[in-house]
PDB file of C-alpha atoms in Angstrom:
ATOM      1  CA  UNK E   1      96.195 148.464 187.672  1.00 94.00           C
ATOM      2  CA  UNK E   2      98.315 147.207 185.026  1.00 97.00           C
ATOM      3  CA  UNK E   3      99.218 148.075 181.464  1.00 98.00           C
ATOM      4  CA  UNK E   4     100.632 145.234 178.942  1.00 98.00           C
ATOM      5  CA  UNK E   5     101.329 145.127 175.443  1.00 98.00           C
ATOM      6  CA  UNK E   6     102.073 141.919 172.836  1.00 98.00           C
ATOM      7  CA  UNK E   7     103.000 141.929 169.336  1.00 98.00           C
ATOM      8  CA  UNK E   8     103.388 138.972 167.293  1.00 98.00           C
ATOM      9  CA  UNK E   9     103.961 137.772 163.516  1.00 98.00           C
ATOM     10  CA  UNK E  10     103.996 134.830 161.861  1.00 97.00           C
ATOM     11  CA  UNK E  11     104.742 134.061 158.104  1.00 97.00           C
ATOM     12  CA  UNK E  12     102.132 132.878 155.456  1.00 98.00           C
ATOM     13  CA  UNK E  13     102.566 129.737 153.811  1.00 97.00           C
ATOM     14  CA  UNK E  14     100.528 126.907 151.563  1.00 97.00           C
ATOM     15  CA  UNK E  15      99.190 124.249 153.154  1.00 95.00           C
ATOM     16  CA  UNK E  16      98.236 125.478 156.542  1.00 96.00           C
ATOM     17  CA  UNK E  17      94.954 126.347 157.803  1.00 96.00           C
ATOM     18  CA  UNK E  18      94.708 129.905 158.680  1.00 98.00           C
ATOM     19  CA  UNK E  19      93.446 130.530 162.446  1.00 98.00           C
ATOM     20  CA  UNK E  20      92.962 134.100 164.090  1.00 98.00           C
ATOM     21  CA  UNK E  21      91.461 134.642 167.299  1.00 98.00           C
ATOM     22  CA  UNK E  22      90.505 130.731 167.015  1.00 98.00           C
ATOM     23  CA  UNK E  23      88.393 131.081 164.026  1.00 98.00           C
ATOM     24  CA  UNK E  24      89.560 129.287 161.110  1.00 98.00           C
ATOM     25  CA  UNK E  25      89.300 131.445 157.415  1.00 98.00           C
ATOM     26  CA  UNK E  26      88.830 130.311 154.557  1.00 97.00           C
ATOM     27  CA  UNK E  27      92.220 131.707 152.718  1.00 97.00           C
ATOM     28  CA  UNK E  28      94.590 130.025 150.398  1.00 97.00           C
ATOM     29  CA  UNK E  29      97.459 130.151 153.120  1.00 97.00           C
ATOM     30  CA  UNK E  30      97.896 130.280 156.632  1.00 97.00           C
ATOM     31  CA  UNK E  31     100.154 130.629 159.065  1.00 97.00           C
ATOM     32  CA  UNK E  32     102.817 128.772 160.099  1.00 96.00           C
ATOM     33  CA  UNK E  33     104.332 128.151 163.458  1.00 93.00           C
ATOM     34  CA  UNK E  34     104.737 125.613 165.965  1.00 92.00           C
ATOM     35  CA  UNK E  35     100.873 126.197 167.537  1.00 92.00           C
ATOM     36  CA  UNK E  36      98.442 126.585 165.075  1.00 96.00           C
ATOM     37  CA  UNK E  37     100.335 130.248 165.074  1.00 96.00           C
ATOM     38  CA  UNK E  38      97.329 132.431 165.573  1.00 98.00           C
ATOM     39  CA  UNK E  39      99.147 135.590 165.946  1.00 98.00           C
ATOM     40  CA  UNK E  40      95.830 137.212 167.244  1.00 98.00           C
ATOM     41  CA  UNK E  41      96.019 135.559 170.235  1.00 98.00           C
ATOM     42  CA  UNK E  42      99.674 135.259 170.980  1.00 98.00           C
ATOM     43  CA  UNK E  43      99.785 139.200 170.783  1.00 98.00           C
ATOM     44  CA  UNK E  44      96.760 138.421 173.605  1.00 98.00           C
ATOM     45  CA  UNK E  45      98.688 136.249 175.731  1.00 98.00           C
ATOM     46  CA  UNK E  46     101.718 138.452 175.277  1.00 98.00           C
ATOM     47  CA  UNK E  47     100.283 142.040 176.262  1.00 98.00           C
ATOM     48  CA  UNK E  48      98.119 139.783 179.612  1.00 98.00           C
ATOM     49  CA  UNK E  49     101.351 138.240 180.626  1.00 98.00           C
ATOM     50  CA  UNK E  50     103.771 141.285 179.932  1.00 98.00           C
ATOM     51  CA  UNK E  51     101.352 142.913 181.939  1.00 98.00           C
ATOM     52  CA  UNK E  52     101.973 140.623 185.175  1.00 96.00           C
ATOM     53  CA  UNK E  53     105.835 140.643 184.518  1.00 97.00           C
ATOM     54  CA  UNK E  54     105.416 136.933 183.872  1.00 96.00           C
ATOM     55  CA  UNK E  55     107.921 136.655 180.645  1.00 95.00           C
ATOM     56  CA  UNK E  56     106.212 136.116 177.599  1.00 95.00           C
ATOM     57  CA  UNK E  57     104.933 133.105 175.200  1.00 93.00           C
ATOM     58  CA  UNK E  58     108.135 131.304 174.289  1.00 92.00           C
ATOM     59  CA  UNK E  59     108.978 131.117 178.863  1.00 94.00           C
ATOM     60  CA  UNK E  60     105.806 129.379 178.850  1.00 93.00           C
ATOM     61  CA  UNK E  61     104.973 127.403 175.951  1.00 93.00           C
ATOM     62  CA  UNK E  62     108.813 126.553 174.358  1.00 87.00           C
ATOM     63  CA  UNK E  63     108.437 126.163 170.627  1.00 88.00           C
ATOM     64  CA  UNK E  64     110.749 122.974 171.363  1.00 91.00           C
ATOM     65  CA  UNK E  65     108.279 121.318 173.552  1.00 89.00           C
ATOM     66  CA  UNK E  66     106.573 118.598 171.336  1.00 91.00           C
ATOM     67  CA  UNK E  67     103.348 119.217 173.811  1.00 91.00           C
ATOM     68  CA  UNK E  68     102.793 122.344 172.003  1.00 90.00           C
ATOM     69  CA  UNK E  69     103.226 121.253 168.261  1.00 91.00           C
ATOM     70  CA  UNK E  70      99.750 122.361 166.073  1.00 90.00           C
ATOM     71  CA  UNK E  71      97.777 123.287 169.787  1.00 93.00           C
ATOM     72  CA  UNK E  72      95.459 125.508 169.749  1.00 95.00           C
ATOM     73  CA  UNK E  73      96.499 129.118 170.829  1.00 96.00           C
ATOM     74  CA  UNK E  74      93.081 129.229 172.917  1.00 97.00           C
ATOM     75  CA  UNK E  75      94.071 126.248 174.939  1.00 97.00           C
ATOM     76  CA  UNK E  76      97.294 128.434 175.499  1.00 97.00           C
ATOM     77  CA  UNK E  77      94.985 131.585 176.541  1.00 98.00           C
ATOM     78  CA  UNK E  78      93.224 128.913 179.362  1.00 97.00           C
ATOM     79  CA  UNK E  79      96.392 128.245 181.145  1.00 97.00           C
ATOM     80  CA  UNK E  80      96.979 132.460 180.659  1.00 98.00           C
ATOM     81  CA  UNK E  81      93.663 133.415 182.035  1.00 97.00           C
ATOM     82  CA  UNK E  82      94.226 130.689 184.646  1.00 97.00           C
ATOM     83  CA  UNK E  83      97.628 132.431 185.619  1.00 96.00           C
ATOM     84  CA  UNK E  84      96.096 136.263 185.581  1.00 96.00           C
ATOM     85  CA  UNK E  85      93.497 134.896 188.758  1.00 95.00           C
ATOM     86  CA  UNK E  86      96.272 132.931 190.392  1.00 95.00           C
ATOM     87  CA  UNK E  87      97.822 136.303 190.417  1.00 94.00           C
ATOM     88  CA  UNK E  88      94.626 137.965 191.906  1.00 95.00           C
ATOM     89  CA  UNK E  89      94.030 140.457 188.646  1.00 97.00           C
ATOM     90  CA  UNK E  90      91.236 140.371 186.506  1.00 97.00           C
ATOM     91  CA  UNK E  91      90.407 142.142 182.686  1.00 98.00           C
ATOM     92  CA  UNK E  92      89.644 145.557 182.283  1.00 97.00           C
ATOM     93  CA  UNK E  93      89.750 145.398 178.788  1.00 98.00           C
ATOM     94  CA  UNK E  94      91.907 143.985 175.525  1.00 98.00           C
ATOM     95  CA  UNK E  95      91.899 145.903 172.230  1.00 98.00           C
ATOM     96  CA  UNK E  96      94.201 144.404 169.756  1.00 98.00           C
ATOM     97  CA  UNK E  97      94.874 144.951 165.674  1.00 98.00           C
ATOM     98  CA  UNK E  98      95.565 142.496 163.033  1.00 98.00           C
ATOM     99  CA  UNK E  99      97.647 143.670 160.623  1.00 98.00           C
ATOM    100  CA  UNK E 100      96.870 141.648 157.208  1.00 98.00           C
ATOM    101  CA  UNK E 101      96.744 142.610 153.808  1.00 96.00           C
ATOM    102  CA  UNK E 102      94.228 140.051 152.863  1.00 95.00           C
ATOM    103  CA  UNK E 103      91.889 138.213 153.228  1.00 96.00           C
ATOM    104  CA  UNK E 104      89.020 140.568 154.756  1.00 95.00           C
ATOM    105  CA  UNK E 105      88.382 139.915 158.261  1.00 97.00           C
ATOM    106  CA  UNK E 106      85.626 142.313 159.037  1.00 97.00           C
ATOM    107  CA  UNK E 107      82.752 138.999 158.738  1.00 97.00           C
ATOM    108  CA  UNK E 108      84.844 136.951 160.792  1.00 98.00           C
ATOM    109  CA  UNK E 109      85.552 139.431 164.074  1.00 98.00           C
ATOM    110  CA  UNK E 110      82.758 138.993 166.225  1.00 98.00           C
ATOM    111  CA  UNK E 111      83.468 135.284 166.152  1.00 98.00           C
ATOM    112  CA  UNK E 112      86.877 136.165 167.626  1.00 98.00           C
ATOM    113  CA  UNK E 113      85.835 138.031 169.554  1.00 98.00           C
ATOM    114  CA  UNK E 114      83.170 135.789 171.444  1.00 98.00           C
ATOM    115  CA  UNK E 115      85.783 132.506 171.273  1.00 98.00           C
ATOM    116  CA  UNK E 116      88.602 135.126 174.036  1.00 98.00           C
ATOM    117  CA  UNK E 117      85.843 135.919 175.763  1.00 98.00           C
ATOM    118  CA  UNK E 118      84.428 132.652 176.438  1.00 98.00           C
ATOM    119  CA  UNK E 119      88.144 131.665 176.946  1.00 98.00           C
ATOM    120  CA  UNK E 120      88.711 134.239 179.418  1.00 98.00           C
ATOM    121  CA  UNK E 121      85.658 133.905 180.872  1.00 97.00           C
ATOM    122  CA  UNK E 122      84.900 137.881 180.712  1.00 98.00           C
ATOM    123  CA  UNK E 123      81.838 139.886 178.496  1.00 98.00           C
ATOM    124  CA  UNK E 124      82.568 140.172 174.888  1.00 98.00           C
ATOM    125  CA  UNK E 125      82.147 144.238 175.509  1.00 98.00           C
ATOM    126  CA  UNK E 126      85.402 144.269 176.916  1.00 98.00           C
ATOM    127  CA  UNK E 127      87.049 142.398 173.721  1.00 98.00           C
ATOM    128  CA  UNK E 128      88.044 144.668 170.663  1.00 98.00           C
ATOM    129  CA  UNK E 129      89.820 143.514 167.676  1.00 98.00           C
ATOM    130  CA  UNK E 130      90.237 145.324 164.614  1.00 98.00           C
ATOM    131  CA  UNK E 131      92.063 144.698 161.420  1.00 98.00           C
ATOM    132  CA  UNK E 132      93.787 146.603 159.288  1.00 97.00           C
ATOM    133  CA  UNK E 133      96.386 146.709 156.328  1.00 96.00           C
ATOM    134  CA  UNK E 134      99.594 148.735 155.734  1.00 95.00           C
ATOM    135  CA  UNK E 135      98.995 149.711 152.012  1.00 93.00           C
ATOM    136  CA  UNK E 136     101.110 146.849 150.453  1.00 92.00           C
ATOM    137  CA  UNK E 137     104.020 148.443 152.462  1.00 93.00           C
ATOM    138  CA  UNK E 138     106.058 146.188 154.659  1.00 94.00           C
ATOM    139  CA  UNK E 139     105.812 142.433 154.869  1.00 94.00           C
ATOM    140  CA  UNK E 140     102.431 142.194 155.995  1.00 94.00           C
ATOM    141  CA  UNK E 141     101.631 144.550 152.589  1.00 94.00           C
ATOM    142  CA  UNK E 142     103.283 142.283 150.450  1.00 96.00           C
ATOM    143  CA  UNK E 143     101.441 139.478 151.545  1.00 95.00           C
ATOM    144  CA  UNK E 144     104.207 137.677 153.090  1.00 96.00           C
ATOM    145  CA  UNK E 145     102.625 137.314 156.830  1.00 97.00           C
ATOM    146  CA  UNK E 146     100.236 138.567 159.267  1.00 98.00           C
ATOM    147  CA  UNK E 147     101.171 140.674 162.113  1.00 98.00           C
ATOM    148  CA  UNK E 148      98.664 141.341 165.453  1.00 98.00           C
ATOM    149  CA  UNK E 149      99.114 143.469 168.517  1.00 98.00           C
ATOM    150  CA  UNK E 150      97.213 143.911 171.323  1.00 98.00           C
ATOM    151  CA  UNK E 151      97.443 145.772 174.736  1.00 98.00           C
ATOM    152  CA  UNK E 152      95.467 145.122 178.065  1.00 98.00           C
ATOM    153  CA  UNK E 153      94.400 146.528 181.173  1.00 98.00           C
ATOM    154  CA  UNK E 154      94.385 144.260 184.241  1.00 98.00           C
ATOM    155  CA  UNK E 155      92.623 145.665 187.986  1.00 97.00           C
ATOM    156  CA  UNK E 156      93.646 143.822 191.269  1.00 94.00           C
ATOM    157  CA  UNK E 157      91.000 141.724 191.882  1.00 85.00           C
ATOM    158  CA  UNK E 158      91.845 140.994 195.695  1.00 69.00           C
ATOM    159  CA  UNK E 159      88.596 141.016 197.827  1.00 56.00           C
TER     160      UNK E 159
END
């Protein structure tokens, strides 16, 4: 078995749709990166590939490689997931956290939570995400960005 763990931020900003776990929410900012900069599941990818010892986001998709400018993260997950059964492991679980001061993300979870599980091609049971806020402390309380982190559990998968 093994254990990883991602983190990722990303700062708000006008003009930019905002896109967690590949659902897009109505909000007057979003944020911005050089993907569509859904921290959600870059703290995903992070905690599957730190898991592997593969490096992280930025080995694999350079935020200098034009190819990647405004993707979306779940096309990113794809070539992930795709790595994780090249390696021979498979999902025990993900739970992650987004850390956001507002908006409310409660309504819009179970959609996230069904888009990395179709993605990953695993059951939605094994999928948690949760959000929370810091109490206006921090960046993230002050409205200033949204922050996610996730860990995973991968199993060997070899038959």
């Amino acid at each position: 078995m093994r254990i990883g763990l991602g983190y990722d931020v990303h700062k708000l900003a006008y003009n930019r749709p905002l896109i967690l776990g590949g659902v897009t929410i109505p909000f007057d900012r979003g944020l911005v990166g050089h993907s569509d900069a859904d921290v959600l599941v870059h703290a995903i990818m992070d905690s599957l590939l730190g898991a592997l010892a593969l490096g992280d986001i930025g080995k694999h998709f350079p935020d200098n490689d034009i190819k990647y400018k405004n993707i979306s993260s779940l096309k990113l997950l794809s070539y992930v997931s795709d790595l994780i059964k090249n390696e021979g492991y498979a999902i025990g679980n993900i739970d992650s956290t987004i850390i956001a001061e507002e908006p409310k993300l409660f309504p819009y979870i179970p959609d996230m939570r069904l888009n990395i599980a179709k993605i990953l091609d695993v059951s939605k049971s094994i999928i948690s995400v949760k959000a929370t806020t810091e109490e206006g402390l921090g960046f993230t309380g002050k409205k200033e960005g949204i922050a996610a982190q996730s860990i995973c559990l991968l199993y060997n998968n070899a038959k």
